[in-house]
């Protein structure tokens, strides 16, 4: 199964000021160590670069992400993301514009989303988005 890892998980994994814990970060490490397919998108890369300060952090993120395939949204993805966001809103679920596009990319490419953001789990009740959950 190919993973799209959300900014929330990468941010935790890259933290240097606290021990990295949590099932999502553990799942990311297992996926990396096991050679599982992981993809990203320019939105995740941009959010990470905006959230970490300093040229060293920037250089490290750019270097690490160079190894990941980069998905690009096309016109239909934007249309479908708007439909997804509107369907969620009608169901009482608020999902942001960027999150709707990430969800749409996961749906289109049959990806499993690894995230700590509970909004995606709520949205997945109203669309075919598959969100990783820890085993019980």
PDB file of N, CA and C in Angstrom, residues 7-95:
ATOM      1  N   UNK A   7       1.534  16.513   6.453  1.00  0.00           N
ATOM      2  CA  UNK A   7       2.459  17.424   7.129  1.00  0.00           C
ATOM      3  C   UNK A   7       2.492  17.191   8.631  1.00  0.00           C
ATOM      4  N   UNK A   8       1.352  16.871   9.216  1.00  0.00           N
ATOM      5  CA  UNK A   8       1.283  16.688  10.669  1.00  0.00           C
ATOM      6  C   UNK A   8       2.224  15.585  11.141  1.00  0.00           C
ATOM      7  N   UNK A   9       2.356  14.523  10.381  1.00  0.00           N
ATOM      8  CA  UNK A   9       3.227  13.410  10.763  1.00  0.00           C
ATOM      9  C   UNK A   9       4.689  13.759  10.499  1.00  0.00           C
ATOM     10  N   UNK A  10       4.969  14.320   9.338  1.00  0.00           N
ATOM     11  CA  UNK A  10       6.349  14.720   9.037  1.00  0.00           C
ATOM     12  C   UNK A  10       6.851  15.725  10.073  1.00  0.00           C
ATOM     13  N   UNK A  11       6.018  16.657  10.474  1.00  0.00           N
ATOM     14  CA  UNK A  11       6.428  17.664  11.460  1.00  0.00           C
ATOM     15  C   UNK A  11       6.849  17.015  12.767  1.00  0.00           C
ATOM     16  N   UNK A  12       6.084  16.028  13.213  1.00  0.00           N
ATOM     17  CA  UNK A  12       6.451  15.309  14.430  1.00  0.00           C
ATOM     18  C   UNK A  12       7.748  14.519  14.238  1.00  0.00           C
ATOM     19  N   UNK A  13       7.879  13.891  13.087  1.00  0.00           N
ATOM     20  CA  UNK A  13       9.062  13.063  12.821  1.00  0.00           C
ATOM     21  C   UNK A  13      10.339  13.890  12.745  1.00  0.00           C
ATOM     22  N   UNK A  14      10.243  15.122  12.277  1.00  0.00           N
ATOM     23  CA  UNK A  14      11.423  15.980  12.108  1.00  0.00           C
ATOM     24  C   UNK A  14      11.754  16.801  13.348  1.00  0.00           C
ATOM     25  N   UNK A  15      10.929  16.752  14.386  1.00  0.00           N
ATOM     26  CA  UNK A  15      11.184  17.552  15.591  1.00  0.00           C
ATOM     27  C   UNK A  15      12.498  17.142  16.237  1.00  0.00           C
ATOM     28  N   UNK A  16      13.256  18.130  16.629  1.00  0.00           N
ATOM     29  CA  UNK A  16      14.524  17.835  17.310  1.00  0.00           C
ATOM     30  C   UNK A  16      14.489  18.298  18.768  1.00  0.00           C
ATOM     31  N   UNK A  17      13.404  18.956  19.168  1.00  0.00           N
ATOM     32  CA  UNK A  17      13.331  19.506  20.513  1.00  0.00           C
ATOM     33  C   UNK A  17      12.596  18.612  21.502  1.00  0.00           C
ATOM     34  N   UNK A  18      12.109  17.470  21.046  1.00  0.00           N
ATOM     35  CA  UNK A  18      11.383  16.558  21.935  1.00  0.00           C
ATOM     36  C   UNK A  18      11.459  15.150  21.361  1.00  0.00           C
ATOM     37  N   UNK A  19      11.376  14.147  22.220  1.00  0.00           N
ATOM     38  CA  UNK A  19      11.359  12.779  21.711  1.00  0.00           C
ATOM     39  C   UNK A  19      10.138  12.560  20.818  1.00  0.00           C
ATOM     40  N   UNK A  20      10.350  11.863  19.732  1.00  0.00           N
ATOM     41  CA  UNK A  20       9.280  11.632  18.783  1.00  0.00           C
ATOM     42  C   UNK A  20       8.540  10.354  19.174  1.00  0.00           C
ATOM     43  N   UNK A  21       7.260  10.526  19.461  1.00  0.00           N
ATOM     44  CA  UNK A  21       6.430   9.389  19.831  1.00  0.00           C
ATOM     45  C   UNK A  21       5.137   9.452  19.045  1.00  0.00           C
ATOM     46  N   UNK A  22       4.322   8.466  19.249  1.00  0.00           N
ATOM     47  CA  UNK A  22       3.011   8.450  18.606  1.00  0.00           C
ATOM     48  C   UNK A  22       2.946   7.356  17.568  1.00  0.00           C
ATOM     49  N   UNK A  23       1.760   6.777  17.424  1.00  0.00           N
ATOM     50  CA  UNK A  23       1.612   5.662  16.497  1.00  0.00           C
ATOM     51  C   UNK A  23       1.832   6.041  15.028  1.00  0.00           C
ATOM     52  N   UNK A  24       1.494   7.261  14.668  1.00  0.00           N
ATOM     53  CA  UNK A  24       1.666   7.685  13.276  1.00  0.00           C
ATOM     54  C   UNK A  24       3.141   7.783  12.909  1.00  0.00           C
ATOM     55  N   UNK A  25       3.945   8.343  13.805  1.00  0.00           N
ATOM     56  CA  UNK A  25       5.389   8.448  13.546  1.00  0.00           C
ATOM     57  C   UNK A  25       6.004   7.052  13.523  1.00  0.00           C
ATOM     58  N   UNK A  26       5.553   6.188  14.420  1.00  0.00           N
ATOM     59  CA  UNK A  26       6.032   4.806  14.410  1.00  0.00           C
ATOM     60  C   UNK A  26       5.674   4.135  13.078  1.00  0.00           C
ATOM     61  N   UNK A  27       4.457   4.332  12.608  1.00  0.00           N
ATOM     62  CA  UNK A  27       4.032   3.754  11.328  1.00  0.00           C
ATOM     63  C   UNK A  27       4.881   4.292  10.181  1.00  0.00           C
ATOM     64  N   UNK A  28       5.232   5.572  10.226  1.00  0.00           N
ATOM     65  CA  UNK A  28       6.097   6.151   9.202  1.00  0.00           C
ATOM     66  C   UNK A  28       7.468   5.482   9.227  1.00  0.00           C
ATOM     67  N   UNK A  29       8.025   5.314  10.408  1.00  0.00           N
ATOM     68  CA  UNK A  29       9.333   4.662  10.521  1.00  0.00           C
ATOM     69  C   UNK A  29       9.295   3.227  10.004  1.00  0.00           C
ATOM     70  N   UNK A  30       8.246   2.509  10.357  1.00  0.00           N
ATOM     71  CA  UNK A  30       8.093   1.128   9.878  1.00  0.00           C
ATOM     72  C   UNK A  30       8.003   1.108   8.352  1.00  0.00           C
ATOM     73  N   UNK A  31       7.238   2.032   7.786  1.00  0.00           N
ATOM     74  CA  UNK A  31       7.094   2.107   6.332  1.00  0.00           C
ATOM     75  C   UNK A  31       8.430   2.405   5.658  1.00  0.00           C
ATOM     76  N   UNK A  32       9.174   3.341   6.217  1.00  0.00           N
ATOM     77  CA  UNK A  32      10.480   3.688   5.641  1.00  0.00           C
ATOM     78  C   UNK A  32      11.438   2.508   5.761  1.00  0.00           C
ATOM     79  N   UNK A  33      11.523   1.934   6.958  1.00  0.00           N
ATOM     80  CA  UNK A  33      12.434   0.808   7.184  1.00  0.00           C
ATOM     81  C   UNK A  33      12.052  -0.400   6.340  1.00  0.00           C
ATOM     82  N   UNK A  34      10.750  -0.576   6.076  1.00  0.00           N
ATOM     83  CA  UNK A  34      10.280  -1.714   5.286  1.00  0.00           C
ATOM     84  C   UNK A  34      10.280  -1.474   3.792  1.00  0.00           C
ATOM     85  N   UNK A  35      10.706  -0.297   3.383  1.00  0.00           N
ATOM     86  CA  UNK A  35      10.764  -0.001   1.955  1.00  0.00           C
ATOM     87  C   UNK A  35       9.410   0.197   1.302  1.00  0.00           C
ATOM     88  N   UNK A  36       8.405   0.533   2.106  1.00  0.00           N
ATOM     89  CA  UNK A  36       7.079   0.778   1.538  1.00  0.00           C
ATOM     90  C   UNK A  36       7.105   2.043   0.682  1.00  0.00           C
ATOM     91  N   UNK A  37       6.212   2.084  -0.286  1.00  0.00           N
ATOM     92  CA  UNK A  37       6.111   3.249  -1.163  1.00  0.00           C
ATOM     93  C   UNK A  37       5.489   4.406  -0.395  1.00  0.00           C
ATOM     94  N   UNK A  38       6.161   5.546  -0.455  1.00  0.00           N
ATOM     95  CA  UNK A  38       5.684   6.777   0.175  1.00  0.00           C
ATOM     96  C   UNK A  38       5.772   7.872  -0.877  1.00  0.00           C
ATOM     97  N   UNK A  39       4.709   8.627  -1.018  1.00  0.00           N
ATOM     98  CA  UNK A  39       4.691   9.743  -1.963  1.00  0.00           C
ATOM     99  C   UNK A  39       4.371  11.020  -1.200  1.00  0.00           C
ATOM    100  N   UNK A  40       4.593  12.127  -1.860  1.00  0.00           N
ATOM    101  CA  UNK A  40       4.268  13.417  -1.257  1.00  0.00           C
ATOM    102  C   UNK A  40       3.691  14.327  -2.324  1.00  0.00           C
ATOM    103  N   UNK A  41       3.384  15.505  -1.923  1.00  0.00           N
ATOM    104  CA  UNK A  41       2.880  16.525  -2.840  1.00  0.00           C
ATOM    105  C   UNK A  41       3.550  17.842  -2.501  1.00  0.00           C
ATOM    106  N   UNK A  42       3.540  18.746  -3.440  1.00  0.00           N
ATOM    107  CA  UNK A  42       4.157  20.046  -3.227  1.00  0.00           C
ATOM    108  C   UNK A  42       3.565  20.794  -2.053  1.00  0.00           C
ATOM    109  N   UNK A  43       2.294  20.578  -1.770  1.00  0.00           N
ATOM    110  CA  UNK A  43       1.650  21.245  -0.632  1.00  0.00           C
ATOM    111  C   UNK A  43       2.284  20.828   0.687  1.00  0.00           C
ATOM    112  N   UNK A  44       2.552  19.534   0.848  1.00  0.00           N
ATOM    113  CA  UNK A  44       3.175  19.045   2.077  1.00  0.00           C
ATOM    114  C   UNK A  44       4.593  19.579   2.185  1.00  0.00           C
ATOM    115  N   UNK A  45       5.328  19.525   1.099  1.00  0.00           N
ATOM    116  CA  UNK A  45       6.697  20.049   1.105  1.00  0.00           C
ATOM    117  C   UNK A  45       6.707  21.530   1.469  1.00  0.00           C
ATOM    118  N   UNK A  46       5.822  22.308   0.876  1.00  0.00           N
ATOM    119  CA  UNK A  46       5.762  23.737   1.172  1.00  0.00           C
ATOM    120  C   UNK A  46       5.399  23.995   2.628  1.00  0.00           C
ATOM    121  N   UNK A  47       4.410  23.270   3.143  1.00  0.00           N
ATOM    122  CA  UNK A  47       4.017  23.472   4.546  1.00  0.00           C
ATOM    123  C   UNK A  47       5.185  23.162   5.485  1.00  0.00           C
ATOM    124  N   UNK A  48       5.924  22.103   5.202  1.00  0.00           N
ATOM    125  CA  UNK A  48       7.076  21.772   6.043  1.00  0.00           C
ATOM    126  C   UNK A  48       8.144  22.857   5.982  1.00  0.00           C
ATOM    127  N   UNK A  49       8.453  23.319   4.786  1.00  0.00           N
ATOM    128  CA  UNK A  49       9.481  24.347   4.635  1.00  0.00           C
ATOM    129  C   UNK A  49       9.067  25.659   5.306  1.00  0.00           C
ATOM    130  N   UNK A  50       7.787  25.936   5.336  1.00  0.00           N
ATOM    131  CA  UNK A  50       7.292  27.145   5.999  1.00  0.00           C
ATOM    132  C   UNK A  50       7.314  26.997   7.519  1.00  0.00           C
ATOM    133  N   UNK A  51       7.264  25.770   8.008  1.00  0.00           N
ATOM    134  CA  UNK A  51       7.157  25.546   9.440  1.00  0.00           C
ATOM    135  C   UNK A  51       8.474  25.359  10.161  1.00  0.00           C
ATOM    136  N   UNK A  52       9.545  25.088   9.434  1.00  0.00           N
ATOM    137  CA  UNK A  52      10.849  24.878  10.062  1.00  0.00           C
ATOM    138  C   UNK A  52      11.769  26.014   9.677  1.00  0.00           C
ATOM    139  N   UNK A  53      12.449  26.572  10.673  1.00  0.00           N
ATOM    140  CA  UNK A  53      13.293  27.739  10.442  1.00  0.00           C
ATOM    141  C   UNK A  53      14.735  27.331  10.199  1.00  0.00           C
ATOM    142  N   UNK A  54      15.421  28.158   9.458  1.00  0.00           N
ATOM    143  CA  UNK A  54      16.854  28.009   9.291  1.00  0.00           C
ATOM    144  C   UNK A  54      17.245  27.268   8.025  1.00  0.00           C
ATOM    145  N   UNK A  55      18.404  27.642   7.486  1.00  0.00           N
ATOM    146  CA  UNK A  55      18.873  27.019   6.241  1.00  0.00           C
ATOM    147  C   UNK A  55      19.219  25.540   6.404  1.00  0.00           C
ATOM    148  N   UNK A  56      19.662  25.147   7.585  1.00  0.00           N
ATOM    149  CA  UNK A  56      20.000  23.737   7.797  1.00  0.00           C
ATOM    150  C   UNK A  56      18.749  22.856   7.733  1.00  0.00           C
ATOM    151  N   UNK A  57      17.681  23.298   8.404  1.00  0.00           N
ATOM    152  CA  UNK A  57      16.421  22.551   8.371  1.00  0.00           C
ATOM    153  C   UNK A  57      15.873  22.507   6.950  1.00  0.00           C
ATOM    154  N   UNK A  58      15.942  23.622   6.245  1.00  0.00           N
ATOM    155  CA  UNK A  58      15.464  23.688   4.863  1.00  0.00           C
ATOM    156  C   UNK A  58      16.225  22.701   3.992  1.00  0.00           C
ATOM    157  N   UNK A  59      17.538  22.736   4.100  1.00  0.00           N
ATOM    158  CA  UNK A  59      18.377  21.861   3.285  1.00  0.00           C
ATOM    159  C   UNK A  59      18.075  20.388   3.577  1.00  0.00           C
ATOM    160  N   UNK A  60      17.889  20.046   4.842  1.00  0.00           N
ATOM    161  CA  UNK A  60      17.611  18.676   5.239  1.00  0.00           C
ATOM    162  C   UNK A  60      16.268  18.204   4.674  1.00  0.00           C
ATOM    163  N   UNK A  61      15.246  19.042   4.778  1.00  0.00           N
ATOM    164  CA  UNK A  61      13.923  18.671   4.266  1.00  0.00           C
ATOM    165  C   UNK A  61      13.971  18.506   2.750  1.00  0.00           C
ATOM    166  N   UNK A  62      14.579  19.450   2.056  1.00  0.00           N
ATOM    167  CA  UNK A  62      14.664  19.374   0.599  1.00  0.00           C
ATOM    168  C   UNK A  62      15.401  18.098   0.185  1.00  0.00           C
ATOM    169  N   UNK A  63      16.484  17.774   0.876  1.00  0.00           N
ATOM    170  CA  UNK A  63      17.274  16.578   0.555  1.00  0.00           C
ATOM    171  C   UNK A  63      16.440  15.318   0.776  1.00  0.00           C
ATOM    172  N   UNK A  64      15.785  15.221   1.912  1.00  0.00           N
ATOM    173  CA  UNK A  64      14.993  14.024   2.225  1.00  0.00           C
ATOM    174  C   UNK A  64      13.819  13.851   1.258  1.00  0.00           C
ATOM    175  N   UNK A  65      13.179  14.929   0.907  1.00  0.00           N
ATOM    176  CA  UNK A  65      12.009  14.846   0.037  1.00  0.00           C
ATOM    177  C   UNK A  65      12.365  14.640  -1.425  1.00  0.00           C
ATOM    178  N   UNK A  66      13.607  14.842  -1.786  1.00  0.00           N
ATOM    179  CA  UNK A  66      14.031  14.610  -3.169  1.00  0.00           C
ATOM    180  C   UNK A  66      13.875  13.136  -3.550  1.00  0.00           C
ATOM    181  N   UNK A  67      13.898  12.254  -2.570  1.00  0.00           N
ATOM    182  CA  UNK A  67      13.784  10.818  -2.835  1.00  0.00           C
ATOM    183  C   UNK A  67      12.332  10.367  -3.016  1.00  0.00           C
ATOM    184  N   UNK A  68      11.376  11.221  -2.680  1.00  0.00           N
ATOM    185  CA  UNK A  68       9.963  10.833  -2.745  1.00  0.00           C
ATOM    186  C   UNK A  68       9.325  11.280  -4.054  1.00  0.00           C
ATOM    187  N   UNK A  69       8.528  10.413  -4.671  1.00  0.00           N
ATOM    188  CA  UNK A  69       7.754  10.857  -5.832  1.00  0.00           C
ATOM    189  C   UNK A  69       6.826  11.995  -5.428  1.00  0.00           C
ATOM    190  N   UNK A  70       6.715  12.983  -6.286  1.00  0.00           N
ATOM    191  CA  UNK A  70       5.908  14.174  -6.020  1.00  0.00           C
ATOM    192  C   UNK A  70       4.654  14.139  -6.891  1.00  0.00           C
ATOM    193  N   UNK A  71       3.500  14.070  -6.245  1.00  0.00           N
ATOM    194  CA  UNK A  71       2.233  14.090  -6.978  1.00  0.00           C
ATOM    195  C   UNK A  71       1.847  15.525  -7.295  1.00  0.00           C
ATOM    196  N   UNK A  72       1.329  15.725  -8.473  1.00  0.00           N
ATOM    197  CA  UNK A  72       0.846  17.050  -8.862  1.00  0.00           C
ATOM    198  C   UNK A  72      -0.639  16.952  -9.165  1.00  0.00           C
ATOM    199  N   UNK A  73      -1.373  17.907  -8.672  1.00  0.00           N
ATOM    200  CA  UNK A  73      -2.813  17.948  -8.931  1.00  0.00           C
ATOM    201  C   UNK A  73      -3.061  18.463 -10.342  1.00  0.00           C
ATOM    202  N   UNK A  74      -4.101  17.934 -10.978  1.00  0.00           N
ATOM    203  CA  UNK A  74      -4.509  18.466 -12.267  1.00  0.00           C
ATOM    204  C   UNK A  74      -5.846  19.202 -12.098  1.00  0.00           C
ATOM    205  N   UNK A  75      -6.351  19.715 -13.188  1.00  0.00           N
ATOM    206  CA  UNK A  75      -7.587  20.504 -13.145  1.00  0.00           C
ATOM    207  C   UNK A  75      -8.732  19.712 -12.496  1.00  0.00           C
ATOM    208  N   UNK A  76      -8.877  18.447 -12.868  1.00  0.00           N
ATOM    209  CA  UNK A  76      -9.978  17.642 -12.340  1.00  0.00           C
ATOM    210  C   UNK A  76      -9.836  17.424 -10.838  1.00  0.00           C
ATOM    211  N   UNK A  77      -8.595  17.330 -10.352  1.00  0.00           N
ATOM    212  CA  UNK A  77      -8.391  17.184  -8.907  1.00  0.00           C
ATOM    213  C   UNK A  77      -8.949  18.381  -8.152  1.00  0.00           C
ATOM    214  N   UNK A  78      -8.739  19.568  -8.681  1.00  0.00           N
ATOM    215  CA  UNK A  78      -9.262  20.768  -8.015  1.00  0.00           C
ATOM    216  C   UNK A  78     -10.793  20.777  -8.034  1.00  0.00           C
ATOM    217  N   UNK A  79     -11.363  20.367  -9.142  1.00  0.00           N
ATOM    218  CA  UNK A  79     -12.827  20.302  -9.243  1.00  0.00           C
ATOM    219  C   UNK A  79     -13.371  19.274  -8.258  1.00  0.00           C
ATOM    220  N   UNK A  80     -12.742  18.091  -8.241  1.00  0.00           N
ATOM    221  CA  UNK A  80     -13.203  17.025  -7.342  1.00  0.00           C
ATOM    222  C   UNK A  80     -12.967  17.378  -5.873  1.00  0.00           C
ATOM    223  N   UNK A  81     -11.881  18.089  -5.583  1.00  0.00           N
ATOM    224  CA  UNK A  81     -11.611  18.518  -4.206  1.00  0.00           C
ATOM    225  C   UNK A  81     -12.685  19.499  -3.734  1.00  0.00           C
ATOM    226  N   UNK A  82     -13.112  20.386  -4.617  1.00  0.00           N
ATOM    227  CA  UNK A  82     -14.190  21.321  -4.259  1.00  0.00           C
ATOM    228  C   UNK A  82     -15.486  20.557  -3.996  1.00  0.00           C
ATOM    229  N   UNK A  83     -15.772  19.556  -4.831  1.00  0.00           N
ATOM    230  CA  UNK A  83     -16.969  18.738  -4.614  1.00  0.00           C
ATOM    231  C   UNK A  83     -16.877  17.994  -3.286  1.00  0.00           C
ATOM    232  N   UNK A  84     -15.709  17.452  -2.990  1.00  0.00           N
ATOM    233  CA  UNK A  84     -15.488  16.734  -1.736  1.00  0.00           C
ATOM    234  C   UNK A  84     -15.705  17.663  -0.549  1.00  0.00           C
ATOM    235  N   UNK A  85     -15.117  18.853  -0.621  1.00  0.00           N
ATOM    236  CA  UNK A  85     -15.263  19.822   0.476  1.00  0.00           C
ATOM    237  C   UNK A  85     -16.724  20.223   0.659  1.00  0.00           C
ATOM    238  N   UNK A  86     -17.422  20.436  -0.444  1.00  0.00           N
ATOM    239  CA  UNK A  86     -18.832  20.816  -0.362  1.00  0.00           C
ATOM    240  C   UNK A  86     -19.685  19.686   0.214  1.00  0.00           C
ATOM    241  N   UNK A  87     -19.408  18.454  -0.179  1.00  0.00           N
ATOM    242  CA  UNK A  87     -20.153  17.307   0.357  1.00  0.00           C
ATOM    243  C   UNK A  87     -19.918  17.176   1.863  1.00  0.00           C
ATOM    244  N   UNK A  88     -18.689  17.367   2.284  1.00  0.00           N
ATOM    245  CA  UNK A  88     -18.388  17.313   3.718  1.00  0.00           C
ATOM    246  C   UNK A  88     -19.106  18.436   4.460  1.00  0.00           C
ATOM    247  N   UNK A  89     -19.071  19.631   3.903  1.00  0.00           N
ATOM    248  CA  UNK A  89     -19.726  20.766   4.556  1.00  0.00           C
ATOM    249  C   UNK A  89     -21.231  20.531   4.696  1.00  0.00           C
ATOM    250  N   UNK A  90     -21.850  19.973   3.651  1.00  0.00           N
ATOM    251  CA  UNK A  90     -23.290  19.668   3.731  1.00  0.00           C
ATOM    252  C   UNK A  90     -23.581  18.642   4.822  1.00  0.00           C
ATOM    253  N   UNK A  91     -22.591  17.781   5.103  1.00  0.00           N
ATOM    254  CA  UNK A  91     -22.752  16.758   6.146  1.00  0.00           C
ATOM    255  C   UNK A  91     -22.327  17.283   7.514  1.00  0.00           C
ATOM    256  N   UNK A  92     -21.943  18.560   7.585  1.00  0.00           N
ATOM    257  CA  UNK A  92     -21.560  19.156   8.859  1.00  0.00           C
ATOM    258  C   UNK A  92     -20.098  18.983   9.226  1.00  0.00           C
ATOM    259  N   UNK A  93     -19.280  18.587   8.260  1.00  0.00           N
ATOM    260  CA  UNK A  93     -17.847  18.372   8.501  1.00  0.00           C
ATOM    261  C   UNK A  93     -17.070  19.469   7.792  1.00  0.00           C
ATOM    262  N   UNK A  94     -16.273  20.185   8.557  1.00  0.00           N
ATOM    263  CA  UNK A  94     -15.437  21.240   7.986  1.00  0.00           C
ATOM    264  C   UNK A  94     -14.064  20.668   7.626  1.00  0.00           C
ATOM    265  N   UNK A  95     -13.669  20.851   6.394  1.00  0.00           N
ATOM    266  CA  UNK A  95     -12.340  20.438   5.933  1.00  0.00           C
ATOM    267  C   UNK A  95     -11.784  21.598   5.119  1.00  0.00           C
TER     268      UNK A  95
END
